[in-house]
Tab-separated table of C-alpha atoms in Angstrom:
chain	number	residue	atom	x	y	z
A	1	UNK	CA	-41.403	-39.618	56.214
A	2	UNK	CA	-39.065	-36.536	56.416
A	3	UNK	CA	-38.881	-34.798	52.812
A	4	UNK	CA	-41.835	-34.437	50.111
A	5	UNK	CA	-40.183	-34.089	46.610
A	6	UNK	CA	-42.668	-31.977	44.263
A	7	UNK	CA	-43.278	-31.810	40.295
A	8	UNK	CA	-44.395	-28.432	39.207
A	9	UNK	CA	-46.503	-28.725	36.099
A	10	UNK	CA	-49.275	-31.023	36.069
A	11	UNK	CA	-48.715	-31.561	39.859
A	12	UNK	CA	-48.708	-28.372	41.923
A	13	UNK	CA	-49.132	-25.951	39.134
A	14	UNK	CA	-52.749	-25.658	37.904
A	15	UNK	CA	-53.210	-25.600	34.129
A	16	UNK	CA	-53.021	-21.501	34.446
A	17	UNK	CA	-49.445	-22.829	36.337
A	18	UNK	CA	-50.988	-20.983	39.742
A	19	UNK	CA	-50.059	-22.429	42.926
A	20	UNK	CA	-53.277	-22.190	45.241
A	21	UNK	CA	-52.988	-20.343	48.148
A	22	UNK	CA	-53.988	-23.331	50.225
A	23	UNK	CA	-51.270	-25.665	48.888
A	24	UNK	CA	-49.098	-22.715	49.898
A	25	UNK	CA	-49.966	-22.651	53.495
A	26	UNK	CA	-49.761	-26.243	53.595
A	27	UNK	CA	-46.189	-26.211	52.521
A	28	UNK	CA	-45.130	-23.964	55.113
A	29	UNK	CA	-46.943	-25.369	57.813
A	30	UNK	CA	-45.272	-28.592	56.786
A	31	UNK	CA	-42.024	-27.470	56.704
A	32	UNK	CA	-42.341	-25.711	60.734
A	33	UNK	CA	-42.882	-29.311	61.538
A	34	UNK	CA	-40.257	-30.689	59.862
A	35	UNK	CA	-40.216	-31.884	57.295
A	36	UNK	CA	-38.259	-30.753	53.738
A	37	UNK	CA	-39.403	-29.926	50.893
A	38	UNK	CA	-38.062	-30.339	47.807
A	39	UNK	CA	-38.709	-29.106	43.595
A	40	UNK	CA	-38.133	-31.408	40.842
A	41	UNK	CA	-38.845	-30.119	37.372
A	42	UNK	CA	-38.235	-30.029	34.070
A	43	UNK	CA	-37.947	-26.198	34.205
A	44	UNK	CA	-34.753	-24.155	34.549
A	45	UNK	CA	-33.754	-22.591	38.012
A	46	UNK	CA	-34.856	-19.023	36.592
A	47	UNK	CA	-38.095	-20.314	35.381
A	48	UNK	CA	-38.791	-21.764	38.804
A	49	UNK	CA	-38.132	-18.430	40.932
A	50	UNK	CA	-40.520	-16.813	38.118
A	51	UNK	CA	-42.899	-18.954	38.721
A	52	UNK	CA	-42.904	-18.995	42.433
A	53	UNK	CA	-45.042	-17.330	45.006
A	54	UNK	CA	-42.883	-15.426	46.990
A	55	UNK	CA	-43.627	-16.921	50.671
A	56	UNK	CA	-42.920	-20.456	49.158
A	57	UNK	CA	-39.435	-20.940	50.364
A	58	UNK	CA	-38.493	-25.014	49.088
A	59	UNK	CA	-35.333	-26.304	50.990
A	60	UNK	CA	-34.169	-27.464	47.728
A	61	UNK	CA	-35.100	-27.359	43.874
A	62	UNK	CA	-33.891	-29.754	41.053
A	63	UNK	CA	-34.438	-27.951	38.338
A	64	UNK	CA	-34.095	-28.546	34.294
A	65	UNK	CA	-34.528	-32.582	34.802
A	66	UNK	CA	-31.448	-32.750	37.423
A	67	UNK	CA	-29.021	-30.743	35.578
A	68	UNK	CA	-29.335	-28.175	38.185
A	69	UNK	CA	-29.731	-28.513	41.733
A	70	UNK	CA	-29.767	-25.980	45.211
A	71	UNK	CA	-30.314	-26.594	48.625
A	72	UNK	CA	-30.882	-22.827	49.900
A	73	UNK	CA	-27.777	-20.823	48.656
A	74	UNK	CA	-25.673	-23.929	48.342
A	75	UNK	CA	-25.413	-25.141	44.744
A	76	UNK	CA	-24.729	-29.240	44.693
A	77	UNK	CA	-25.222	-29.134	40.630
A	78	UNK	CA	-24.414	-27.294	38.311
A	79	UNK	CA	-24.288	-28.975	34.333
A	80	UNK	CA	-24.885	-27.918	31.323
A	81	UNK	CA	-24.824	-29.548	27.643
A	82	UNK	CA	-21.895	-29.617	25.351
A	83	UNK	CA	-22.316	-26.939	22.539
A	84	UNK	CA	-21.437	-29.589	19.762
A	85	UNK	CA	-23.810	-31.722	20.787
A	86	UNK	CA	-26.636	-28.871	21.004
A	87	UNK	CA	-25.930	-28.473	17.235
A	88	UNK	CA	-26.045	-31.471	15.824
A	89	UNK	CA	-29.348	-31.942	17.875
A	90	UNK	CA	-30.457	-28.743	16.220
A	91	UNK	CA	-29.129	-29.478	12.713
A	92	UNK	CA	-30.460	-33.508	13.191
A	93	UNK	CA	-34.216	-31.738	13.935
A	94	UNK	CA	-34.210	-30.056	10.964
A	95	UNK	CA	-35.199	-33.068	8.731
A	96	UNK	CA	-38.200	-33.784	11.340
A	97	UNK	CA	-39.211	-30.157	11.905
A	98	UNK	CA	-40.267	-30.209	15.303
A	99	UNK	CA	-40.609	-26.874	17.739
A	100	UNK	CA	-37.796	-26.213	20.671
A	101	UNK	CA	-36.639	-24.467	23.075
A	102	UNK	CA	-32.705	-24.069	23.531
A	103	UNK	CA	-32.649	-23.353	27.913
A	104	UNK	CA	-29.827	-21.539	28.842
A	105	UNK	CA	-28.457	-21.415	32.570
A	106	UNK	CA	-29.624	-17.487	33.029
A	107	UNK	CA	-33.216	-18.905	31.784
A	108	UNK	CA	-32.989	-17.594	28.072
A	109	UNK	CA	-35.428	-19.847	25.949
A	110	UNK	CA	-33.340	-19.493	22.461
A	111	UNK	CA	-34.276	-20.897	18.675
A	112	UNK	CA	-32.583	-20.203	15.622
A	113	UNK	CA	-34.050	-17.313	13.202
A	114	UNK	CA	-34.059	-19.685	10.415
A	115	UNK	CA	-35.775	-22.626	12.233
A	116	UNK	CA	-39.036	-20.127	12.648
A	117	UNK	CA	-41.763	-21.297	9.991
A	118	UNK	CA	-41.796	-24.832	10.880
A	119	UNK	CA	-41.915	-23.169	14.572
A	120	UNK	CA	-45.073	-21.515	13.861
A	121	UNK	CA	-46.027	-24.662	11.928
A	122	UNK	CA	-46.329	-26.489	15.184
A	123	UNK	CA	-48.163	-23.687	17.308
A	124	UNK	CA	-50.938	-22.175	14.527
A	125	UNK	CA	-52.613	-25.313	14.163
A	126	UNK	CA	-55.192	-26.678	16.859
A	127	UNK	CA	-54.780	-28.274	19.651
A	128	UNK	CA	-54.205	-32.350	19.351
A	129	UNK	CA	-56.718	-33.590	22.218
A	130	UNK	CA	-53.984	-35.595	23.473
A	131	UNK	CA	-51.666	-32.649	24.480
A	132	UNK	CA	-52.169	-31.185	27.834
A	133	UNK	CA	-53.584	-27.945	28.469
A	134	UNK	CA	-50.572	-26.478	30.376
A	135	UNK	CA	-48.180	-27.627	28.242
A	136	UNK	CA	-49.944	-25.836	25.324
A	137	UNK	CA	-50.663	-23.025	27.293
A	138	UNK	CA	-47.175	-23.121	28.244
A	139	UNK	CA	-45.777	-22.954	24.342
A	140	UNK	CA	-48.176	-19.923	23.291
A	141	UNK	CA	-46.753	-18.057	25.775
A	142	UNK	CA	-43.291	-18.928	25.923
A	143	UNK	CA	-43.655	-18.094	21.255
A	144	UNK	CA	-45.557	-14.336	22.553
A	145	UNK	CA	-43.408	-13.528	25.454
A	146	UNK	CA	-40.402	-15.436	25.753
A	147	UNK	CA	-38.686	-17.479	23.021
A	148	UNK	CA	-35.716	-15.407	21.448
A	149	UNK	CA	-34.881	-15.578	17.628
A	150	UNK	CA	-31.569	-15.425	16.894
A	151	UNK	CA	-29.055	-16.073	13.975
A	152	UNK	CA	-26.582	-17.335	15.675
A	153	UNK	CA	-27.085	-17.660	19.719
A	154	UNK	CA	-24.097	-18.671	22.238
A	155	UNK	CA	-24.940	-21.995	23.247
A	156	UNK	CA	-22.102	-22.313	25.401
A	157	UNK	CA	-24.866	-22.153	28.946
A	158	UNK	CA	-27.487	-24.571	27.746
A	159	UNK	CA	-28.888	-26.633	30.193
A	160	UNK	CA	-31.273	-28.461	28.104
A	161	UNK	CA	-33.287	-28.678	25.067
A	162	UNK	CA	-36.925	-29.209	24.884
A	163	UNK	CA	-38.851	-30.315	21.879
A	164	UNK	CA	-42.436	-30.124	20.977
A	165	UNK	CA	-45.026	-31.321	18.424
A	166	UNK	CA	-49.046	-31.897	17.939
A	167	UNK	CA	-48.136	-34.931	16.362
A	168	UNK	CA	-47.379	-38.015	18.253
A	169	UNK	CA	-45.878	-40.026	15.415
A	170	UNK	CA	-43.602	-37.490	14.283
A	171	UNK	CA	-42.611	-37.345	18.072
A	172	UNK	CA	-42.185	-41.083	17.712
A	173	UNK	CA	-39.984	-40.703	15.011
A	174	UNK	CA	-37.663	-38.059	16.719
A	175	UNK	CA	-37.770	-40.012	19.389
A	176	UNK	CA	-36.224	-43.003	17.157
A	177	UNK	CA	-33.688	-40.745	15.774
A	178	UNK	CA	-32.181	-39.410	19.009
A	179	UNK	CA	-32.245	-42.823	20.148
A	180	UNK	CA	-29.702	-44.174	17.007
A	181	UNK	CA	-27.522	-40.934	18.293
A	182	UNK	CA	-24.562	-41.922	19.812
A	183	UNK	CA	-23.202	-38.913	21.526
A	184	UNK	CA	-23.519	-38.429	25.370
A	185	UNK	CA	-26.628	-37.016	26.010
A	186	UNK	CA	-29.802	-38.724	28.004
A	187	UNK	CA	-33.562	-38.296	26.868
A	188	UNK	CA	-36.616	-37.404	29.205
A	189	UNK	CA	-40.122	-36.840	28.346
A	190	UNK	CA	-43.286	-35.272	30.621
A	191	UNK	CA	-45.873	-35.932	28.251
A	192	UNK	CA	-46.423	-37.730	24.822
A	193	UNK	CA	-45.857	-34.634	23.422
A	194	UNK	CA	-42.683	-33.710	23.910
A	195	UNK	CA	-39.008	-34.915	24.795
A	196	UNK	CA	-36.371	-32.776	26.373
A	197	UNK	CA	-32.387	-33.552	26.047
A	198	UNK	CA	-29.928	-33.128	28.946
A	199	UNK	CA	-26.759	-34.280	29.698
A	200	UNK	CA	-25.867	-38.157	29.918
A	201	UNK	CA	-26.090	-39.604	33.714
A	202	UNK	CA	-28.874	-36.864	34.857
A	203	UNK	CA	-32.349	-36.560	35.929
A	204	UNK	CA	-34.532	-35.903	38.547
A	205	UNK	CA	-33.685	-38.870	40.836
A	206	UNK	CA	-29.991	-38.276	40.466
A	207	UNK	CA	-30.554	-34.237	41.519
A	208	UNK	CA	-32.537	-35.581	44.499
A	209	UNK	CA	-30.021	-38.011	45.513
A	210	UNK	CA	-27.827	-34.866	45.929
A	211	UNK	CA	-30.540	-32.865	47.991
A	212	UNK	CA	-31.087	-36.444	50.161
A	213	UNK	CA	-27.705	-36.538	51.015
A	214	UNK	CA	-27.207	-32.885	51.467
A	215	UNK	CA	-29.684	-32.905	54.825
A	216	UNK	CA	-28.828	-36.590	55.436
A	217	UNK	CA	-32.146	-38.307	54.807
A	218	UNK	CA	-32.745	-41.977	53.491
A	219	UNK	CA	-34.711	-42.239	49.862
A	220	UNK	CA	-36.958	-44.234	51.689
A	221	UNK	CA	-37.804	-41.172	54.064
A	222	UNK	CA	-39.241	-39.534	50.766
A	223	UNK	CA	-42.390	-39.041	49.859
A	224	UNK	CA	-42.104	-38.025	45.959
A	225	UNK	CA	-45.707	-36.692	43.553
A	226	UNK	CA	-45.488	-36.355	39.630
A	227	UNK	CA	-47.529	-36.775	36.653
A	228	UNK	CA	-44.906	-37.453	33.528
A	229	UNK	CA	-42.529	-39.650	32.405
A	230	UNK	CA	-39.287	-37.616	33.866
A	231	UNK	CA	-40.787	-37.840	36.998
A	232	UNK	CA	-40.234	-41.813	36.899
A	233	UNK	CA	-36.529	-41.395	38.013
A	234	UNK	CA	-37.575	-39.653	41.271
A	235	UNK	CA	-41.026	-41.979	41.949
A	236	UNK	CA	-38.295	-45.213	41.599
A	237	UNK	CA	-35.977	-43.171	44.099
A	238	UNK	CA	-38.312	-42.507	46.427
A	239	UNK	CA	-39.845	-44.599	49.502
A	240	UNK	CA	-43.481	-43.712	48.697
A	241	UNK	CA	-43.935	-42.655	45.365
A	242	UNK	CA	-47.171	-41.414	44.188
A	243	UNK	CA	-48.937	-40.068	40.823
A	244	UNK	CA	-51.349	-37.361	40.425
A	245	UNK	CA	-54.827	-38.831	39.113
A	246	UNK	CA	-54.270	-36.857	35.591
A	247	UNK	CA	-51.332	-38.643	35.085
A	248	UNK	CA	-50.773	-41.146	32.007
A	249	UNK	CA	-52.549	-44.608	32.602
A	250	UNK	CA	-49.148	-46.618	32.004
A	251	UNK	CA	-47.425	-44.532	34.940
A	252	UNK	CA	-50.433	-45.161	36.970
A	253	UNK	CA	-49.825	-48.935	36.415
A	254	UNK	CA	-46.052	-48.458	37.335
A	255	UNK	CA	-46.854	-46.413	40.969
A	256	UNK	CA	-50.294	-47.508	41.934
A	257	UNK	CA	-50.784	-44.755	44.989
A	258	UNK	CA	-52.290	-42.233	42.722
A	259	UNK	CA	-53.851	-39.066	44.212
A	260	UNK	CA	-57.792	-38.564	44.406
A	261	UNK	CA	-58.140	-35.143	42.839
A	262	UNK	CA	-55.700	-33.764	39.782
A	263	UNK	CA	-53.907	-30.979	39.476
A	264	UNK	CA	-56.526	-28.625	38.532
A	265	UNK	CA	-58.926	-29.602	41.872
A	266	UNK	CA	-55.929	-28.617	44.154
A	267	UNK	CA	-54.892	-32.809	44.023
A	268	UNK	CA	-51.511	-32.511	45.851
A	269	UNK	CA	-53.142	-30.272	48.636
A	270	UNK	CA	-55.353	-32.609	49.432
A	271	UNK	CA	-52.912	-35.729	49.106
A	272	UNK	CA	-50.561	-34.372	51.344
A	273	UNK	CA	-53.503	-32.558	53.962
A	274	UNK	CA	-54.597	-36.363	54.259
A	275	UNK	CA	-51.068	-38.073	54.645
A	276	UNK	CA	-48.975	-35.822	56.097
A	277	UNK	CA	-50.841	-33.068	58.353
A	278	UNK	CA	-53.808	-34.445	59.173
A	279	UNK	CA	-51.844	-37.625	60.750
A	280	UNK	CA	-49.528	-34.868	63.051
């Protein structure tokens, strides 16, 4: 194995979406023996930096679901979705009332003004016990700190669009909606929560592909760790694939190395201490 491709929440992000200090160490000490390490995530390039500990240097990051993707200072993607198409999506969600988040490329989260009481709708209520704690930690602070109302925003940088609800039918029914849509866009989801919208052709496998070929290493050189259901693309890419123990049963079934410990006991720490470092 030469390159370990990495999810961020629900993998190396604890539910507070802290990255210990020991997975930290690990990564570096990994990387001075050479091997690569790589980000794939559902979150936009901006949101990554933010979140990143500042002596964890990845030689690459996939970022929003493929749509972006870096190795160092050299960018290999660069998408973003058609402004029509962001619209209809927009005006289309307004019959099913779901939250979202419009991503832009400078890592703007963006919602229209008038879309704002079936926002709160979602987010006042409790907790469905099915949702994941750092995904609805995630949305309560993204609604206090982040999300920008706005009459009329420029969607002409949007990188993708994420949509969330407590209520797994409704999501159902979105997701049956989007899928009778005929323009060019491709669906991905990371829990049963939500589903996020990118561009057609793109996801986390094809962004790796990029990063593979970029330092000339075979898929099957690639060790790859997720917990969702956008994570599948890179898992079927890579040569061992593996899913975190808080994962979904059904993805369990589909990649059967699943780590000991989840993300919130330090799980890909000690995955990768055991495969990787201990075997050096």
């Amino acid at each position: 194995m030469k390159a370990v491709a990495l999810d961020m929440d629900g993998t190396i992000l604890n539910d507070e979406h802290i990255i210990t200090d020991e997975l930290l160490s690990l990564v570096s000490s990994l990387q001075e023996k050479g091997y690569y390490i790589f980000l794939a995530t559902g979150r936009t390039l901006s949101d990554v930096q933010e979140v990143l500990a500042k002596d964890m240097r990845p030689d690459g990051i996939a970022a929003a679901n493929g749509m972006v993707a870096v190795a160092g200072e050299t960018i290999l993607a660069d998408e973003t979705l058609d402004e029509e198409i962001v619209r209809k999506l927009i005006e289309e969600n307004r019959k099913h009332r779901l939250y979202y988040e419009i991503h832009t490329k400078d890592g703007r989260r963006i919602s229209f003004k008038e879309d704002e009481i079936s926002l709160v709708e979602e987010l006042e209520g409790p907790k469905a016990e099915t949702v994941r704690e750092h995904e609805w930690n995630s949305r309560q602070k993204v609604w206090k700190e982040h999300l920008q109302l706005e009459e009329d925003p420029d969607l002409k940088e949007v990188v993708k669009v994420y949509f969330f609800t407590n209520d797994q039918e409704k999501l159902e029914n979105w997701e049956v909606s989007l899928g009778g849509n005929k323009a060019p866009f491709i669906t991905s989801s990371s829990s049963e929560h939500n589903v996020e919208v990118m561009k057609e052709g793109i996801s986390k496998g094809s962004a790796l592909e990029l990063l593979l070929d970029y330092y000339s290493i075979d898929p099957e050189e690639l060790i790859a760790i997720g917990d969702g259901g956008n994570d599948i693309p890179m898992l079927e890419l890579a040569g061992r694939p593996v899913v975190m123990s808080n994962a979904p049963e059904e993805l369990k079934d589909q990649f059967p190395e699943v780590t000991d410990y989840p993300n919130t006991e330090n799980g890909v720490y000690k995955f990768l201490k055991e495969a990787l470092e201990e075997k050096e």
